[in-house]
Coordinates of C-alpha atoms and ligand atoms in Angstrom, one line a residue:
M158 CA 9.3 24.0 11.4
K159 CA 11.3 20.9 10.5
A160 CA 10.7 17.1 11.0
K161 CA 11.7 13.8 9.7
V162 CA 9.5 10.6 9.6
R163 CA 9.7 7.1 8.5
A164 CA 6.7 5.2 7.2
Y165 CA 6.5 1.5 6.1
T166 CA 4.7 0.4 3.0
N167 CA 1.6 -1.9 3.3
I168 CA 0.3 -4.8 1.1
A169 CA -3.6 -5.2 1.0
L170 CA -5.0 -8.5 1.9
I171 CA -8.4 -7.2 1.2
K172 CA -7.8 -4.8 -1.7
Y173 CA -9.0 -1.2 -2.2
W174 CA -10.2 -0.9 -5.8
G175 CA -12.5 1.9 -6.9
K176 CA -13.6 5.3 -5.6
K177 CA -17.0 6.3 -4.7
D178 CA -15.9 10.0 -4.5
E179 CA -12.8 10.8 -6.7
D180 CA -12.1 14.2 -4.9
L181 CA -12.2 13.0 -1.2
I182 CA -10.8 9.6 -2.2
L183 CA -13.7 7.7 -0.5
P184 CA -13.6 4.1 -1.6
Y185 CA -16.5 1.7 -2.4
N186 CA -15.1 -0.9 0.1
N187 CA -13.1 -1.2 3.3
S188 CA -9.7 -2.6 2.9
L189 CA -7.3 -4.3 5.1
S190 CA -3.4 -4.6 4.8
L191 CA -0.3 -5.9 6.4
S192 CA 2.6 -3.4 7.1
L193 CA 6.1 -4.5 5.9
K194 CA 9.2 -3.8 7.8
E195 CA 11.6 -4.1 4.8
F196 CA 10.0 -1.4 2.7
Y197 CA 9.9 2.1 4.0
T198 CA 10.3 5.8 3.1
E199 CA 12.1 8.4 5.3
T200 CA 10.9 12.0 4.5
E201 CA 12.3 15.2 6.0
V202 CA 10.3 18.4 5.5
E203 CA 11.3 21.9 6.5
F204 CA 9.1 24.9 6.0
R205 CA 11.3 27.9 5.1
D206 CA 10.4 31.5 4.7
D207 CA 13.2 32.0 2.2
L208 CA 11.6 29.6 -0.5
E209 CA 9.5 30.9 -3.2
K210 CA 8.2 27.3 -4.2
D211 CA 8.4 23.9 -2.7
I212 CA 11.5 21.9 -3.5
F213 CA 11.3 18.0 -3.7
I214 CA 14.3 15.9 -3.5
L215 CA 13.8 12.1 -4.2
D216 CA 16.6 9.7 -3.5
G217 CA 19.1 12.6 -3.9
H218 CA 17.8 14.2 -7.0
E219 CA 15.5 16.9 -7.6
D220 CA 12.1 15.5 -8.8
I221 CA 10.2 18.1 -11.0
K222 CA 7.8 15.5 -12.3
T223 CA 6.2 14.8 -9.0
L224 CA 6.5 18.3 -7.5
A225 CA 2.9 19.4 -8.3
K226 CA 1.5 16.4 -6.5
V227 CA 3.8 16.9 -3.4
S228 CA 2.8 20.7 -3.3
N229 CA -0.9 20.0 -3.5
F230 CA -0.6 17.5 -0.8
I231 CA 1.3 19.9 1.5
D232 CA -1.3 22.4 1.0
Y233 CA -3.8 20.4 3.1
F234 CA -1.3 20.7 5.9
R235 CA -0.5 24.5 5.3
N236 CA -4.3 25.2 5.2
L237 CA -4.7 23.5 8.6
K238 CA -2.0 25.6 10.0
G239 CA -3.1 28.8 8.0
I240 CA 0.3 29.4 6.4
E241 CA 1.6 29.5 3.0
T242 CA 5.4 29.0 3.8
R243 CA 7.0 26.7 1.2
A244 CA 8.8 23.6 2.2
Y245 CA 12.1 21.8 1.3
V246 CA 11.3 18.1 1.1
S247 CA 13.9 15.4 1.0
S248 CA 12.7 11.8 0.7
V249 CA 14.5 8.5 0.5
N250 CA 13.0 5.2 -0.4
H251 CA 14.5 2.3 1.4
V252 CA 13.9 -0.8 -0.6
P253 CA 16.4 -3.5 -1.0
T254 CA 17.6 -3.3 -4.8
A255 CA 15.4 -1.6 -7.2
A256 CA 12.3 -3.5 -5.9
G257 CA 9.7 -1.8 -7.9
L258 CA 7.6 -1.8 -4.7
A259 CA 8.5 1.8 -3.7
S260 CA 4.7 2.5 -3.5
S261 CA 3.0 5.6 -3.0
A262 CA 1.7 4.2 0.4
S263 CA 4.9 4.8 2.3
A264 CA 5.7 8.0 0.5
F265 CA 2.6 10.0 1.3
A266 CA 2.5 8.4 4.8
A267 CA 5.9 9.7 5.6
L268 CA 5.2 13.1 4.0
G269 CA 2.0 13.7 5.8
G270 CA 3.6 12.4 9.1
A271 CA 6.5 14.9 8.6
C272 CA 4.2 17.8 7.8
N273 CA 2.0 17.0 11.1
E274 CA 5.3 17.1 13.1
A275 CA 7.0 20.0 11.5
L276 CA 3.9 22.3 11.8
Q277 CA 3.0 20.9 15.1
L278 CA -0.5 20.3 14.0
K279 CA -1.0 17.6 16.7
L280 CA -3.4 15.6 14.6
N281 CA -3.9 12.2 16.1
D282 CA -3.3 9.1 14.1
Q283 CA -6.9 8.7 13.0
E284 CA -7.1 12.2 11.9
L285 CA -3.7 12.2 10.2
S286 CA -4.8 9.0 8.2
T287 CA -7.6 11.0 6.7
Y288 CA -5.5 13.6 5.3
I289 CA -2.8 11.1 4.0
R290 CA -5.7 9.4 2.3
L291 CA -6.0 12.6 0.2
G292 CA -2.5 11.7 -1.2
S293 CA -3.2 8.1 -2.0
G294 CA -5.8 5.9 -0.6
S295 CA -3.6 3.1 0.4
A296 CA -1.2 5.4 2.3
S297 CA -3.9 6.1 4.9
R298 CA -3.1 2.5 6.1
S299 CA 0.6 3.2 6.4
V300 CA 0.0 5.3 9.5
F301 CA -0.2 2.2 11.6
G302 CA 1.9 -1.0 11.9
G303 CA 0.8 -4.6 11.7
L304 CA -2.8 -5.3 10.4
V305 CA -4.8 -2.3 9.4
E306 CA -8.2 -1.6 8.2
W307 CA -9.2 1.4 6.3
H308 CA -12.9 2.2 6.8
K309 CA -14.3 3.5 3.7
G310 CA -16.5 6.1 5.4
T311 CA -19.0 8.5 4.1
S312 CA -17.1 11.7 4.5
H313 CA -13.6 13.2 4.8
E314 CA -13.6 12.5 8.6
T315 CA -15.2 9.2 8.7
S316 CA -12.9 7.7 6.0
F317 CA -9.9 6.6 8.1
A318 CA -7.5 3.8 8.9
E319 CA -7.4 1.8 12.1
K320 CA -4.9 -1.0 13.5
I321 CA -6.8 -4.0 14.1
D322 CA -4.0 -6.3 15.2
D323 CA -0.1 -6.1 15.9
A324 CA 0.4 -9.0 13.6
D325 CA 2.9 -10.4 16.3
F326 CA 2.1 -14.0 15.3
D327 CA 3.8 -16.3 12.8
I328 CA 3.1 -14.3 9.7
A329 CA 5.3 -12.7 7.0
M330 CA 5.5 -11.9 3.4
I331 CA 7.8 -12.7 0.5
A332 CA 8.0 -10.1 -2.3
I333 CA 8.8 -11.7 -5.7
I334 CA 10.1 -8.8 -8.0
V335 CA 8.8 -9.9 -11.5
N336 CA 9.4 -6.5 -13.0
E337 CA 10.8 -3.4 -11.4
K338 CA 9.5 -0.9 -14.1
E339 CA 6.7 1.5 -13.4
K340 CA 3.3 0.2 -13.9
K341 CA 1.6 0.5 -17.2
V342 CA -1.8 1.8 -16.0
S343 CA -1.8 3.8 -12.7
S344 CA -4.0 2.5 -10.1
R345 CA -6.0 5.8 -10.2
S346 CA -7.0 5.4 -13.9
G347 CA -7.2 1.6 -13.6
M348 CA -9.8 1.8 -10.9
K349 CA -11.8 4.5 -12.5
N350 CA -12.0 2.6 -15.8
T351 CA -13.0 -0.7 -13.7
V352 CA -15.7 1.1 -11.8
E353 CA -17.2 2.6 -15.0
T354 CA -17.0 -0.5 -17.2
S355 CA -16.6 -3.9 -15.6
P356 CA -19.8 -5.8 -15.4
Y357 CA -18.4 -7.5 -12.4
Y358 CA -17.8 -4.3 -10.3
P359 CA -20.9 -4.3 -8.3
Q360 CA -20.4 -7.8 -7.3
W361 CA -16.7 -7.1 -6.2
V362 CA -18.1 -4.6 -3.8
N363 CA -20.4 -7.3 -2.2
E364 CA -17.5 -9.9 -2.2
A365 CA -15.0 -7.5 -0.6
A366 CA -17.4 -6.8 2.3
E367 CA -17.9 -10.6 3.0
D368 CA -14.2 -11.3 2.6
L369 CA -13.4 -8.5 5.3
I370 CA -15.7 -10.0 7.8
D371 CA -13.9 -13.6 7.2
M372 CA -10.6 -12.1 7.2
K373 CA -11.0 -10.4 10.7
A374 CA -12.1 -13.7 12.1
A375 CA -9.1 -15.4 10.5
I376 CA -7.0 -12.7 12.1
K377 CA -8.5 -13.2 15.4
D378 CA -7.7 -16.9 15.3
Q379 CA -4.2 -16.1 14.1
D380 CA -5.0 -18.7 11.3
V381 CA -2.5 -17.9 8.6
D382 CA -3.7 -20.5 6.1
R383 CA -7.1 -18.9 6.4
I384 CA -5.7 -15.4 6.1
G385 CA -3.9 -16.4 3.0
E386 CA -6.9 -18.3 1.5
I387 CA -9.1 -15.3 1.8
A388 CA -6.4 -12.7 0.6
E389 CA -5.5 -14.8 -2.5
A390 CA -9.2 -15.2 -3.6
N391 CA -9.7 -11.3 -2.9
A392 CA -6.9 -10.5 -5.1
L393 CA -8.1 -12.7 -7.9
K394 CA -11.6 -11.2 -7.6
M395 CA -10.1 -7.7 -7.8
H396 CA -8.0 -8.7 -11.0
A397 CA -11.0 -10.3 -12.6
T398 CA -12.8 -6.9 -12.5
M399 CA -9.8 -5.2 -14.0
M400 CA -9.5 -7.7 -16.8
T401 CA -13.2 -7.5 -17.5
S402 CA -13.2 -3.7 -17.8
N403 CA -13.0 -1.8 -21.1
P404 CA -10.3 -1.3 -22.1
S405 CA -9.2 -4.4 -20.3
I406 CA -6.4 -4.2 -17.8
V407 CA -4.1 -7.2 -17.3
Y408 CA -1.2 -6.5 -14.9
F409 CA 0.1 -10.1 -15.0
E410 CA 3.1 -11.1 -16.9
P411 CA 4.4 -14.6 -17.8
K412 CA 6.5 -14.6 -14.5
T413 CA 3.6 -13.6 -12.5
L414 CA 1.9 -16.8 -13.5
I415 CA 5.0 -18.9 -12.9
A416 CA 5.1 -17.4 -9.5
M417 CA 1.5 -18.1 -8.9
N418 CA 1.6 -21.7 -10.0
L419 CA 4.8 -22.4 -7.7
V420 CA 3.0 -21.0 -4.7
K421 CA 0.0 -23.4 -5.4
E422 CA 2.5 -26.3 -6.0
M423 CA 4.1 -25.5 -2.5
R424 CA 0.6 -25.4 -1.1
N425 CA -0.3 -28.9 -2.4
E426 CA 2.7 -30.0 -0.6
G427 CA 1.4 -28.8 2.6
I428 CA 3.3 -25.5 3.0
T429 CA 1.4 -22.3 4.1
A430 CA 1.8 -20.0 1.0
Y431 CA -0.6 -17.9 -0.7
F432 CA -0.2 -15.0 -3.4
T433 CA -1.5 -11.6 -3.8
M434 CA -1.0 -9.0 -6.5
D435 CA -1.6 -5.3 -6.8
A436 CA -1.7 -3.0 -9.8
G437 CA 1.5 -4.5 -11.2
P438 CA 3.0 -7.9 -12.2
N439 CA 4.8 -8.4 -8.8
V440 CA 3.8 -11.3 -6.5
K441 CA 3.8 -11.2 -2.8
V442 CA 3.5 -14.5 -0.9
I443 CA 1.7 -14.5 2.3
C444 CA 3.3 -17.1 4.6
K445 CA 4.5 -18.1 8.1
S446 CA 7.5 -16.4 9.3
S447 CA 8.8 -19.9 10.3
Q448 CA 8.5 -21.2 6.9
C449 CA 10.1 -18.3 4.8
D450 CA 13.3 -20.0 4.2
I451 CA 11.9 -23.2 2.8
I452 CA 9.7 -21.1 0.5
K453 CA 12.6 -18.9 -0.5
E454 CA 14.5 -22.0 -1.4
R455 CA 11.7 -23.2 -3.8
L456 CA 11.2 -19.8 -5.2
L457 CA 15.0 -19.8 -6.0
E458 CA 14.2 -22.6 -8.7
E459 CA 12.5 -19.9 -10.8
F460 CA 13.6 -16.6 -9.4
K461 CA 17.0 -14.8 -8.7
E462 CA 18.3 -14.3 -5.1
E463 CA 17.9 -10.4 -5.5
D464 CA 14.4 -10.6 -6.7
L465 CA 13.2 -12.3 -3.5
I466 CA 12.7 -10.2 -0.4
I467 CA 11.4 -11.8 2.8
S468 CA 9.6 -9.2 5.1
E469 CA 8.3 -9.3 8.8
P470 CA 5.3 -7.1 9.6
G471 CA 6.2 -3.5 9.9
Y472 CA 5.4 -0.6 12.2
G473 CA 3.5 2.7 12.3
L474 CA 4.9 6.1 11.6
E475 CA 8.1 6.9 13.4
V476 CA 9.4 10.3 14.1
L477 CA 13.2 10.3 13.6
Ligands
PMV232 O1 -3.8 3.9 -3.2 P1 -3.5 3.6 -4.6 O2 -4.2 4.7 -5.3 O3 -2.1 3.5 -5.0 O4 -4.3 2.2 -4.9 C1 -3.9 1.1 -4.3 C2 -4.6 -0.1 -5.0 C3 -3.9 -1.4 -4.7 O5 -2.7 -1.5 -4.4 C4 -4.2 -2.3 -6.0 C5 -4.8 -2.2 -3.7 C6 -4.6 -1.7 -2.2 O6 -5.6 -1.6 -1.4 O7 -3.4 -1.4 -2.0

């Protein structure tokens, strides 16, 4: 009744923003992400008869604040097994420096994967992604490596993630750490507010569907410029819906704009570089693996060495 699993985080190229069903975490649109090798979580779960409550250790310290969320999530797996046994959970986020990118994606994917193994539920990856989705939507995509699509679906079973490409071509990402503090507005409340109040939200749903079709064609062609172009435009459309919600949500900080401008400048010089941002100020640069060093060199004009992390595509869940 014990297992340890590693999960890599992922960054969406076609964003998930907005739930149709808040309880089942069914999104309004399909999303598509790239897994990252440099950012991952390792989680060990042990179901123990001697425990009266779950215990959650994060990076070596007991985390009482997140315990309820963790317990509720483990309940899905306990229910599948038909047990009530409590668990001892120890989780370590592996991110170079305090990157502020320790996303919920790798965390819930590693925890769900470890529960599946420890309880020998034998859920296949697709089924597992549906349960992991209940912890955090984007986490469903971290079950797989490379380029992954999350199908929005219409029910618990039909809303799952699927690998669409190994991403073993000349593609990489550079994370620019603008601010490592926790985000001001959680994605959960941010997307709810956007769905309810942004006049642009219905258009976002249409745009995301079209962007997804174009993105899949670009991936098939391994056309990194086209992939970056679509991803950058998609991220800006998502942020436009946030900014036009009430109350408005602006995740950008001055350094976010500096990074965006620098990326555009490089592009005008013929370098393949495009930006994407999530529910926070940090910028991720979509680029060619073969051009990472020259891009990093340019970014060093504005950012510190420790705030720039180059990552190759990552892998799916790994049982350790
Ligand atoms: O999975 P959540 O609830 O953390 O939401 C993720 C939302 C974005 O990161 C902004 C977009 C995405 O698809 O990952």
